[in-house]
Short mmCIF file of C-alpha atoms in Angstrom, two decimals:
data_model
loop_
_atom_site.label_atom_id
_atom_site.label_comp_id
_atom_site.label_asym_id
_atom_site.label_seq_id
_atom_site.Cartn_x
_atom_site.Cartn_y
_atom_site.Cartn_z
CA MET A 1 -40.37 -35.24 115.15
CA ALA A 2 -38.63 -32.17 113.72
CA GLU A 3 -35.50 -34.22 113.03
CA LEU A 4 -37.57 -36.89 111.29
CA ALA A 5 -39.31 -34.24 109.21
CA ALA A 6 -35.91 -32.88 108.17
CA LEU A 7 -34.93 -36.34 106.90
CA GLU A 8 -37.96 -36.47 104.57
CA ASP A 9 -37.02 -37.13 100.92
CA PRO A 10 -39.83 -36.88 98.34
CA ARG A 11 -38.12 -39.39 96.05
CA ALA A 12 -37.80 -41.91 98.86
CA ARG A 13 -41.47 -41.38 99.74
CA ALA A 14 -42.52 -42.04 96.14
CA VAL A 15 -40.64 -45.37 96.16
CA ASN A 16 -41.91 -46.38 99.60
CA GLU A 17 -45.52 -45.56 98.79
CA LYS A 18 -45.43 -48.13 95.98
CA HIS A 19 -44.96 -50.71 98.75
CA GLY A 20 -47.65 -49.22 101.00
CA ASP A 21 -45.24 -47.38 103.34
CA ASP A 22 -46.18 -43.73 103.87
CA HIS A 23 -42.79 -42.28 104.79
CA GLY A 24 -39.87 -40.70 102.98
CA VAL A 25 -37.04 -41.20 105.46
CA ASN A 26 -33.82 -42.86 104.33
CA LEU A 27 -33.43 -45.99 106.47
CA GLY A 28 -29.68 -45.51 106.90
CA LYS A 29 -30.26 -42.04 108.34
CA LEU A 30 -33.09 -43.36 110.51
CA ARG A 31 -30.79 -46.05 111.93
CA ALA A 32 -28.08 -43.45 112.56
CA LEU A 33 -30.57 -41.37 114.55
CA ALA A 34 -31.60 -44.46 116.54
CA LYS A 35 -27.95 -45.26 117.27
CA ARG A 36 -27.46 -41.76 118.67
CA LEU A 37 -30.60 -41.93 120.82
CA ARG A 38 -29.85 -45.47 122.07
CA THR A 39 -32.49 -47.40 124.05
CA GLN A 40 -35.21 -45.13 125.44
CA GLN A 41 -38.41 -47.00 126.22
CA GLU A 42 -40.45 -43.98 127.31
CA LEU A 43 -39.50 -42.00 124.19
CA ALA A 44 -40.26 -45.05 122.05
CA GLN A 45 -43.78 -45.27 123.49
CA ARG A 46 -44.38 -41.55 122.88
CA LEU A 47 -43.14 -41.85 119.30
CA TRP A 48 -45.45 -44.84 118.71
CA GLU A 49 -48.43 -42.83 119.94
CA THR A 50 -47.89 -40.20 117.21
CA ASP A 51 -49.25 -42.69 114.61
CA ASP A 52 -46.54 -41.39 112.22
CA THR A 53 -44.88 -44.18 110.23
CA ALA A 54 -41.30 -42.84 110.44
CA ALA A 55 -41.73 -42.12 114.15
CA ARG A 56 -43.05 -45.63 114.76
CA MET A 57 -40.10 -47.15 112.90
CA LEU A 58 -37.72 -45.12 115.07
CA ALA A 59 -39.65 -46.24 118.15
CA LEU A 60 -39.09 -49.88 117.22
CA LEU A 61 -35.34 -49.26 116.92
CA ILE A 62 -34.93 -47.62 120.35
CA CYS A 63 -37.47 -49.55 122.44
CA ARG A 64 -36.81 -52.31 124.96
CA PRO A 65 -38.60 -55.35 123.46
CA LYS A 66 -39.03 -57.20 126.76
CA ALA A 67 -40.73 -54.18 128.36
CA PHE A 68 -43.96 -54.63 126.38
CA GLY A 69 -46.82 -56.73 127.71
CA ARG A 70 -48.58 -59.35 125.63
CA ASP A 71 -51.75 -57.30 125.12
CA GLU A 72 -49.70 -54.20 124.34
CA LEU A 73 -47.88 -56.02 121.53
CA ASP A 74 -51.15 -57.38 120.20
CA ALA A 75 -52.65 -53.89 120.08
CA MET A 76 -49.52 -52.48 118.43
CA LEU A 77 -49.63 -55.11 115.69
CA ARG A 78 -53.26 -54.36 114.92
CA GLU A 79 -52.41 -50.66 114.66
CA ALA A 80 -49.35 -51.28 112.45
CA ARG A 81 -50.83 -51.15 108.97
CA ALA A 82 -47.72 -49.83 107.16
CA PRO A 83 -45.90 -52.99 105.96
CA LYS A 84 -42.47 -51.79 107.15
CA VAL A 85 -43.78 -50.99 110.65
CA HIS A 86 -45.53 -54.38 110.76
CA ASP A 87 -42.35 -56.22 109.69
CA TRP A 88 -40.06 -54.34 112.07
CA LEU A 89 -42.45 -54.84 114.98
CA VAL A 90 -42.46 -58.61 114.41
CA ASN A 91 -38.73 -58.97 113.68
CA TYR A 92 -37.17 -56.43 116.04
CA VAL A 93 -39.56 -56.58 118.98
CA VAL A 94 -41.96 -59.54 119.12
CA LYS A 95 -39.28 -62.13 118.29
CA LYS A 96 -37.31 -60.92 121.34
CA SER A 97 -40.34 -60.85 123.62
CA PRO A 98 -41.15 -63.51 126.25
CA HIS A 99 -44.68 -63.45 124.78
CA SER A 100 -43.60 -64.42 121.25
CA GLU A 101 -44.81 -68.04 121.36
CA GLU A 102 -48.20 -67.16 122.86
CA LEU A 103 -48.66 -64.44 120.23
CA ARG A 104 -47.50 -66.78 117.43
CA LEU A 105 -50.28 -69.21 118.25
CA ALA A 106 -52.94 -66.53 118.71
CA TRP A 107 -52.05 -64.56 115.60
CA SER A 108 -51.76 -67.61 113.34
CA ALA A 109 -55.43 -68.37 114.03
CA ASP A 110 -56.63 -64.75 113.73
CA PRO A 111 -59.30 -64.02 111.09
CA ASP A 112 -57.48 -60.80 110.06
CA PRO A 113 -55.07 -61.94 107.31
CA VAL A 114 -52.52 -59.23 108.16
CA VAL A 115 -52.46 -60.31 111.80
CA ALA A 116 -52.31 -63.97 110.71
CA SER A 117 -49.30 -63.17 108.52
CA ALA A 118 -47.42 -62.08 111.67
CA GLY A 119 -48.19 -65.46 113.24
CA TRP A 120 -46.79 -67.21 110.17
CA ALA A 121 -43.67 -65.01 110.25
CA LEU A 122 -43.06 -66.11 113.84
CA THR A 123 -43.67 -69.72 112.83
CA THR A 124 -41.09 -69.40 110.03
CA ASP A 125 -38.58 -68.14 112.60
CA ARG A 126 -39.26 -71.19 114.77
CA VAL A 127 -38.92 -73.54 111.79
CA ALA A 128 -35.41 -72.19 111.28
CA LYS A 129 -34.26 -71.79 114.90
CA LYS A 130 -36.40 -73.88 117.29
CA PRO A 131 -38.35 -76.51 115.32
CA ALA A 132 -38.68 -78.92 118.26
CA GLY A 133 -42.35 -79.31 119.11
CA LEU A 134 -43.65 -77.98 115.80
CA ASP A 135 -45.93 -80.18 113.70
CA LEU A 136 -44.12 -79.57 110.41
CA ALA A 137 -46.28 -81.98 108.43
CA GLY A 138 -49.38 -80.27 109.82
CA LEU A 139 -48.03 -76.86 108.85
CA VAL A 140 -47.41 -78.09 105.32
CA ASP A 141 -50.99 -79.45 105.20
CA VAL A 142 -52.38 -76.02 106.13
CA ILE A 143 -50.16 -74.26 103.59
CA GLU A 144 -51.19 -76.69 100.85
CA ALA A 145 -54.87 -76.12 101.59
CA ARG A 146 -54.90 -72.33 102.12
CA MET A 147 -51.92 -70.60 100.51
CA LYS A 148 -53.19 -70.44 96.92
CA ASP A 149 -56.24 -68.30 97.80
CA ALA A 150 -54.79 -66.36 100.76
CA PRO A 151 -54.57 -62.52 100.60
CA ASP A 152 -51.19 -61.14 99.53
CA ARG A 153 -49.50 -60.54 102.91
CA LEU A 154 -50.68 -63.85 104.34
CA GLN A 155 -49.79 -65.71 101.14
CA TRP A 156 -46.27 -64.27 101.21
CA ALA A 157 -45.80 -65.35 104.86
CA MET A 158 -47.11 -68.87 104.21
CA ASN A 159 -44.87 -69.20 101.17
CA HIS A 160 -41.84 -68.15 103.24
CA CYS A 161 -42.73 -70.78 105.83
CA LEU A 162 -43.07 -73.46 103.14
CA ALA A 163 -39.68 -72.53 101.70
CA GLN A 164 -38.06 -72.53 105.15
CA ILE A 165 -39.42 -75.99 105.91
CA GLY A 166 -38.06 -77.26 102.58
CA ILE A 167 -34.67 -75.64 103.15
CA GLU A 168 -34.15 -76.70 106.78
CA HIS A 169 -35.86 -80.10 106.91
CA PRO A 170 -34.84 -82.65 104.23
CA GLY A 171 -37.64 -85.04 105.18
CA HIS A 172 -40.23 -82.49 104.03
CA ARG A 173 -38.24 -81.05 101.11
CA ALA A 174 -39.72 -83.05 98.23
CA ARG A 175 -43.28 -82.35 99.37
CA ALA A 176 -42.57 -78.63 99.85
CA ILE A 177 -41.17 -78.39 96.32
CA ASP A 178 -44.11 -80.37 94.91
CA ILE A 179 -46.64 -78.07 96.59
CA GLY A 180 -44.79 -75.02 95.28
CA GLU A 181 -44.81 -76.41 91.74
CA ARG A 182 -48.51 -77.28 91.84
CA LEU A 183 -49.73 -74.03 93.42
CA GLU A 184 -47.32 -71.80 91.43
CA VAL A 185 -47.50 -69.07 94.10
CA LEU A 186 -45.07 -66.22 93.24
CA LYS A 187 -43.80 -68.19 90.24
CA ASP A 188 -43.78 -65.06 88.07
CA TYR A 189 -42.67 -62.65 90.80
CA PRO A 190 -40.22 -60.10 89.30
CA THR A 191 -36.82 -60.85 90.80
CA PRO A 192 -33.85 -58.48 90.33
CA PRO A 193 -30.63 -59.95 88.85
CA GLY A 194 -28.50 -61.63 91.51
CA CYS A 195 -31.45 -62.15 93.87
CA THR A 196 -33.16 -65.46 94.65
CA SER A 197 -36.75 -65.87 93.48
CA PRO A 198 -39.39 -66.18 96.23
CA TYR A 199 -40.98 -69.01 94.20
CA ALA A 200 -40.60 -71.85 96.69
CA PRO A 201 -39.12 -74.57 94.40
CA VAL A 202 -36.41 -72.21 93.13
CA TRP A 203 -35.80 -70.72 96.59
CA ILE A 204 -35.46 -74.12 98.28
CA THR A 205 -33.21 -75.56 95.58
CA GLU A 206 -30.90 -72.54 95.56
CA MET A 207 -30.53 -72.30 99.36
CA VAL A 208 -29.87 -76.03 99.69
CA ARG A 209 -27.25 -75.76 96.94
CA ARG A 210 -25.53 -72.96 98.86
CA GLN A 211 -25.60 -74.95 102.09
CA GLN A 212 -24.03 -77.96 100.40
CA ALA A 213 -21.36 -75.81 98.76
CA THR A 214 -20.04 -74.52 102.11
#
């Protein structure tokens, strides 16, 4: 904790707090610390229990993803209100867990929109890597009906799933683009030069173009 405190940068904190993350630790330095510590499950659990955002991020870098039980991961997600902790927990831990599919289904149906967004993030991962068994048309139906009025985090996750379906599955591409154009979700999102817009029609078209160019 003393080492993490020493890495605190007020300027970094000011930037992070604009995104809802209450920490000021440079991520490169945090990763370097994690590399030095290597995998330490017991330390990771103790760091998580501090409820400190930087400590929890470090915990997620040094933990053993398969060591967590299903209910433990569910509780951790509900505690993880800082967006970066939430994202790292889903991407670095839950995706590698044997409980990921069970949690994907449970979280997707959860009434808490932040929890539901984690379910959609896991669904997006399956769309890209293991689509067999997924009802893609049904997913698109749900997105079409609910995305426009969904809270921010859930809307972002649904939009990512829509774009991924359009990118990876040509049979659903035209419909995914049409839904994006009609709902106009993230159409005006400020996108830095050289980056791809998260607006689904632009995102799908650009990624497909890149795939065809290689």
